[in-house]
């Protein structure tokens, strides 16, 4: 497996506080990789270390299989959307994006059309000549998102890219990320687990500067061995269902409005048995979805027990 | 792979275009130009009053335009002798006397206030970029040394702009107030002095960029830049008074590493002095910036 990014035992301290405490990450090339964790878990520091903004104290960082970040070697190949960074207030949108593009080696003739196309994508074409200071927070955030895709880099690091975006623009940004070119690797750090779950194909959970788990989204959420149902509240006999599925682990929420089945074998067969039973028992089925929610997997990995239906 | 000089050029170009639009830089440049213009205007007012008094004392009709008496005074032997004894160096005095008086006043104002212009603009701009995080968009795209050099170059270009505007303003006022003035000679002298002022300012730009790289707060960086400028000024005065034989030669060495120590060389017309002054000031500017860069190259931004 080709890796776009590999961190091995990376450490970083701010004074006496350890921000990264032996962080390990393996990001396959071409993946849309989610980095999740609580506040202060080390996500932003990890992003900053990878992009050369912050110097690590120890460990090995390997980008695009060509060593640690080097602005000359990786210029134009690795870009970053830092979390709290502000664009220069007096610059104009088109101008600042042109500056970044030129600096990372985009041919001058391509800069104008590229900036125009990207601004169109985030619905900011009409503000291309506006000064940054005149933009709303969400608009400025979209400009910072665009700058990370200038020059079609191989590895894009996005720290909380959706923060400050309204629902329409957040959805648009998700589509934009989903339509990235094949082979381009995007690492997204976010608190919004629902968003990460919808967008990413791989995910890592980071806590206290360490990697708790990392896997494919299917693997982490158990999409291949868990199926969950949201039900109309009703009284029904779980033992009867367990009798029909003897090798499976079934769990019902105390209020009876959620059912979780840890299965082995064919999902369609298991689902047919469960749905058949629920219909026979006249239990209304509101929703069926494979796997845990990422939020549950995340809470479980951090040691917080989650009740079915929670 | 983009060469270092090209990265520097791109950063410098952007820095200039961005700085020109910043309110702080615009206000400071306007004040600098206004200072030069006001000084020239004030000087001409004084000349006019002086000449009026002389005319009244001599009981002759006052001239309608100022400057005629001064020009005569400038060329008189007693005045030249007096200036030589004041300056203490015949060659410097002769060099000063070769400059039209109005340009000399402009040069004095430009030299005196250019460090203030630099210290009020440059540290804040650089520190603000670090503090706001804007530098994080640039650092992954170019080397930190290119960013630092680009900032020095961009800010130096801003000083050129301020000097050109100040020369234009001062010359225009002089031209309007002194119709008999040799416009071409004064313009040439002013431009030459502006060029020398720029070399002098370069050392301060380097100092300002060097200081700013240690900070995130624009106000803190500006305050420290100001303090540094004042400390260097005081050290310069101490060097002037305390330099002497023996152990006091240390003051001569200290004088070499502060911009004020080379200011006099720039007033001379002798190429050797001029060249040495320019080389020292340019080197000092780069060294000051490099000290800040030594920290910035390893700091977390």
Coordinates of C-alpha atoms in Angstrom, one line a residue, chain B:
Chain B
X1 CA 11.7 23.4 -8.0
X2 CA 11.5 27.2 -7.7
X3 CA 14.8 29.0 -7.1
X4 CA 15.2 30.8 -3.8
X5 CA 15.6 34.2 -5.4
X6 CA 12.3 33.8 -7.3
X7 CA 10.5 32.9 -4.1
X8 CA 12.0 36.0 -2.5
X9 CA 10.9 38.1 -5.4
X10 CA 7.3 36.9 -5.3
X11 CA 7.1 37.5 -1.5
X12 CA 8.7 41.0 -1.9
X13 CA 6.3 42.0 -4.7
X14 CA 3.3 40.8 -2.7
X15 CA 4.5 42.5 0.5
X16 CA 4.9 45.8 -1.3
X17 CA 1.5 45.7 -2.9
X18 CA -0.1 44.6 0.3
X19 CA 1.7 47.1 2.5
X20 CA 0.8 50.0 0.4
X21 CA -2.8 49.3 1.1
X22 CA -2.5 48.8 4.8
X23 CA -3.8 51.8 6.8
X24 CA -0.8 51.9 9.1
X25 CA 1.7 52.1 6.2
X26 CA -0.4 54.6 4.3
X27 CA -0.8 56.9 7.3
X28 CA 2.9 56.7 8.1
X29 CA 3.9 57.4 4.6
X30 CA 1.6 60.4 4.4
X31 CA 3.0 61.7 7.7
X32 CA 6.6 61.2 6.4
X33 CA 5.8 63.1 3.2
X34 CA 4.0 65.7 5.1
X35 CA 6.9 66.0 7.5
X36 CA 9.3 66.6 4.6
X37 CA 7.0 69.1 2.9
X38 CA 6.3 71.0 6.2
X39 CA 10.0 71.2 7.0
X40 CA 10.8 72.6 3.6
X41 CA 8.0 75.0 3.9
X42 CA 9.0 76.0 7.4
X43 CA 12.6 76.5 6.3
X44 CA 11.5 78.8 3.4
X45 CA 9.3 80.8 5.9
X46 CA 12.3 81.2 8.2
X47 CA 14.5 82.2 5.2
X48 CA 11.9 84.8 4.1
X49 CA 11.7 86.3 7.6
X50 CA 15.5 86.3 7.9
X51 CA 15.9 88.0 4.6
X52 CA 13.2 90.5 5.4
X53 CA 14.9 91.4 8.7
X54 CA 18.3 91.7 6.9
X55 CA 16.7 94.0 4.3
X56 CA 15.0 96.1 7.0
X57 CA 18.3 96.4 8.9
X58 CA 20.2 97.4 5.8
X59 CA 17.4 99.7 4.8
X60 CA 17.0 98.1 1.4
X61 CA 14.0 96.8 -0.4
X62 CA 13.2 93.2 0.5
X63 CA 13.3 90.7 -2.3
X64 CA 9.9 89.1 -3.3
X65 CA 11.3 85.6 -3.2
X66 CA 13.3 83.9 -0.5
X67 CA 16.7 82.2 -1.0
X68 CA 18.7 84.9 -2.7
X69 CA 20.5 85.9 0.5
X70 CA 21.0 82.3 1.5
X71 CA 22.6 81.5 -1.8
X72 CA 25.0 84.3 -1.4
X73 CA 25.7 83.4 2.2
X74 CA 26.3 79.8 1.1
X75 CA 29.0 80.9 -1.3
X76 CA 30.7 83.4 1.1
X77 CA 34.1 82.5 2.5
X78 CA 33.4 83.4 6.2
X79 CA 30.3 81.2 6.2
X80 CA 32.3 78.3 4.7
X81 CA 35.1 78.8 7.3
X82 CA 32.5 78.8 10.1
X83 CA 30.9 75.6 8.8
X84 CA 34.3 73.9 8.5
X85 CA 35.0 74.7 12.1
X86 CA 31.5 73.5 13.1
X87 CA 31.7 70.2 11.3
X88 CA 35.4 69.7 12.3
X89 CA 36.2 68.1 8.9
X90 CA 37.1 70.2 5.9
X91 CA 36.1 67.6 3.4
X92 CA 32.7 67.0 5.0
X93 CA 32.0 70.7 5.2
X94 CA 33.0 71.1 1.5
X95 CA 30.7 68.2 0.6
X96 CA 27.8 69.7 2.5
X97 CA 28.4 73.1 0.9
X98 CA 28.2 71.5 -2.6
X99 CA 24.6 70.6 -1.9
X100 CA 21.8 73.3 -2.4
X101 CA 20.6 74.4 1.1
X102 CA 17.0 73.4 0.4
X103 CA 18.1 69.9 -0.5
X104 CA 20.3 69.8 2.6
X105 CA 17.3 70.5 4.7
X106 CA 15.4 67.8 2.9
X107 CA 18.2 65.4 3.5
X108 CA 18.4 66.1 7.2
X109 CA 14.7 65.6 7.6
X110 CA 14.7 62.4 5.5
X111 CA 17.6 60.9 7.4
X112 CA 16.3 61.9 10.8
X113 CA 12.8 60.5 10.4
X114 CA 13.3 57.5 8.2
X115 CA 14.1 55.2 11.1
X116 CA 10.8 56.3 12.8
X117 CA 8.9 55.5 9.6
X118 CA 10.4 52.1 9.4
X119 CA 9.9 51.3 13.0
X120 CA 6.2 52.3 12.9
X121 CA 5.4 50.2 9.9
X122 CA 7.7 47.2 9.4
X123 CA 7.7 45.4 12.8
X124 CA 3.9 45.6 13.0
X125 CA 3.4 44.2 9.5
X126 CA 5.7 41.3 10.0
X127 CA 4.6 40.4 13.5
X128 CA 0.9 40.7 12.5
X129 CA 1.4 38.2 9.7
X130 CA 2.9 35.8 12.3
X131 CA 0.4 36.6 14.9
X132 CA -2.7 36.3 12.7
X133 CA -1.4 33.0 11.3
X134 CA -1.3 34.4 7.7
X135 CA 2.3 33.2 7.6
X136 CA 1.0 29.6 7.9
X137 CA -0.4 29.8 4.4
X138 CA 3.0 30.9 3.1
X139 CA 5.4 28.7 5.0
X140 CA 4.4 25.5 3.4
X141 CA 4.9 27.1 0.0
X142 CA 8.3 28.7 0.3
X143 CA 11.4 28.5 2.5
X144 CA 11.3 30.6 5.6
X145 CA 14.5 32.3 4.5
X146 CA 12.8 33.4 1.3
X147 CA 9.9 34.7 3.3
X148 CA 12.2 36.7 5.6
X149 CA 14.3 38.1 2.7
X150 CA 11.1 38.9 0.8
X151 CA 9.8 40.9 3.8
X152 CA 13.0 42.9 4.0
X153 CA 13.0 43.5 0.2
X154 CA 9.3 44.4 0.2
X155 CA 9.6 46.8 3.1
X156 CA 12.7 48.4 1.6
X157 CA 10.7 49.0 -1.5
X158 CA 8.0 50.7 0.5
X159 CA 10.7 53.0 1.9
X160 CA 11.7 53.8 -1.7
X161 CA 8.1 54.8 -2.4
X162 CA 7.9 57.0 0.7
X163 CA 11.2 58.7 -0.3
X164 CA 10.1 59.3 -3.9
X165 CA 6.9 60.8 -2.7
X166 CA 8.7 62.9 -0.1
X167 CA 11.2 64.2 -2.8
X168 CA 8.3 65.0 -5.1
X169 CA 6.4 66.8 -2.3
X170 CA 9.4 68.7 -1.0
X171 CA 10.6 69.7 -4.5
X172 CA 7.2 70.9 -5.5
X173 CA 6.8 73.1 -2.4
X174 CA 10.4 74.5 -2.9
X175 CA 9.7 75.2 -6.5
X176 CA 6.4 77.0 -5.8
X177 CA 7.9 79.0 -2.9
X178 CA 11.4 79.7 -4.5
X179 CA 10.8 80.6 -8.2
X180 CA 14.4 81.4 -8.7
X181 CA 15.6 78.0 -7.5
X182 CA 17.7 75.9 -9.8
X183 CA 15.0 73.1 -10.1
X184 CA 17.2 70.5 -11.8
X185 CA 20.1 70.9 -9.4
X186 CA 17.8 70.7 -6.3
X187 CA 16.0 67.7 -7.8
X188 CA 19.2 65.9 -8.4
X189 CA 20.5 66.7 -4.9
X190 CA 17.3 65.6 -3.3
X191 CA 17.2 62.3 -5.3
X192 CA 20.8 61.6 -4.3
X193 CA 20.0 62.3 -0.7
X194 CA 16.9 60.1 -0.9
X195 CA 19.0 57.3 -2.3
X196 CA 21.5 57.6 0.6
X197 CA 18.6 57.8 3.1
X198 CA 17.3 54.5 1.6
X199 CA 20.6 52.8 2.2
X200 CA 20.5 54.1 5.8
X201 CA 16.9 53.0 6.2
X202 CA 17.8 49.5 4.9
X203 CA 19.7 48.8 8.1
X204 CA 16.6 49.7 10.1
X205 CA 14.4 47.6 7.9
X206 CA 16.7 44.7 8.6
X207 CA 16.5 45.5 12.3
X208 CA 12.7 45.8 12.3
X209 CA 12.2 42.5 10.4
X210 CA 14.7 40.9 12.8
X211 CA 12.9 42.1 15.9
X212 CA 9.4 41.2 14.5
X213 CA 10.4 37.6 13.9
X214 CA 10.5 37.1 17.7
X215 CA 7.0 38.3 18.2
X216 CA 3.3 37.7 17.4
X217 CA 1.9 41.0 18.6
X218 CA 2.2 43.9 16.2
X219 CA 2.1 46.4 19.1
X220 CA 4.8 44.6 21.0
X221 CA 7.0 44.4 18.0
X222 CA 6.5 48.1 17.2
X223 CA 7.3 49.1 20.8
X224 CA 10.5 47.0 20.8
X225 CA 11.5 48.4 17.4
X226 CA 11.1 51.9 18.8
X227 CA 13.1 51.0 21.9
X228 CA 15.8 49.5 19.7
X229 CA 16.0 52.6 17.6
X230 CA 16.3 54.8 20.6
X231 CA 18.9 52.6 22.3
X232 CA 21.0 52.6 19.1
X233 CA 20.7 56.4 19.0
X234 CA 21.9 56.7 22.6
X235 CA 24.7 54.3 21.9
X236 CA 25.7 56.3 18.8
X237 CA 25.9 59.5 20.9
X238 CA 28.0 57.6 23.6
X239 CA 30.3 56.3 20.9
X240 CA 30.8 59.9 19.6
X241 CA 31.7 61.2 23.0
X242 CA 33.5 58.3 24.7
X243 CA 35.6 57.0 21.8
X244 CA 39.3 57.5 22.4
X245 CA 42.6 55.8 22.8
X246 CA 43.2 52.6 24.8
X247 CA 40.3 50.8 26.1
X248 CA 37.9 53.5 24.9
X249 CA 38.6 52.2 21.4
X250 CA 35.8 49.7 22.2
X251 CA 33.4 52.5 21.4
X252 CA 34.8 52.7 17.8
X253 CA 34.1 49.0 17.4
X254 CA 30.6 49.4 18.8
X255 CA 30.1 52.3 16.4
X256 CA 30.8 49.9 13.5
X257 CA 27.8 47.7 14.3
X258 CA 25.2 50.4 14.6
X259 CA 23.6 52.3 11.7
X260 CA 24.3 55.7 13.2
X261 CA 28.0 55.0 13.1
X262 CA 27.9 55.1 9.3
X263 CA 25.5 57.9 8.8
X264 CA 28.2 60.5 8.3
X265 CA 29.9 58.5 5.6
X266 CA 26.7 58.9 3.5
X267 CA 26.9 62.7 3.7
X268 CA 30.3 62.6 2.0
X269 CA 30.8 62.8 -1.7
X270 CA 34.0 60.8 -1.6
X271 CA 33.3 57.5 -3.3
X272 CA 35.5 55.4 -0.9
X273 CA 33.6 56.7 2.2
X274 CA 30.3 56.4 0.4
X275 CA 30.9 52.8 -0.7
X276 CA 32.2 51.7 2.7
X277 CA 29.1 53.3 4.4
X278 CA 26.7 51.7 2.0
X279 CA 28.4 48.3 2.4
X280 CA 28.4 48.5 6.2
X281 CA 24.7 49.6 6.3
X282 CA 23.6 46.9 3.9
X283 CA 25.5 44.3 5.8
X284 CA 24.1 45.5 9.1
X285 CA 20.5 45.3 7.7
X286 CA 21.1 41.8 6.6
X287 CA 22.8 40.8 9.8
X288 CA 20.0 42.2 12.0
X289 CA 17.4 40.4 9.9
X290 CA 19.5 37.2 10.0
X291 CA 19.5 37.2 13.8
X292 CA 15.7 37.3 13.8
X293 CA 15.7 34.6 11.1
X294 CA 17.9 32.3 13.2
X295 CA 15.0 32.2 15.7
X296 CA 12.2 32.3 13.2
X297 CA 13.6 29.4 11.1
X298 CA 13.0 27.1 14.1
X299 CA 10.0 28.6 15.8
X300 CA 6.5 27.2 15.7
X301 CA 4.3 29.6 13.7

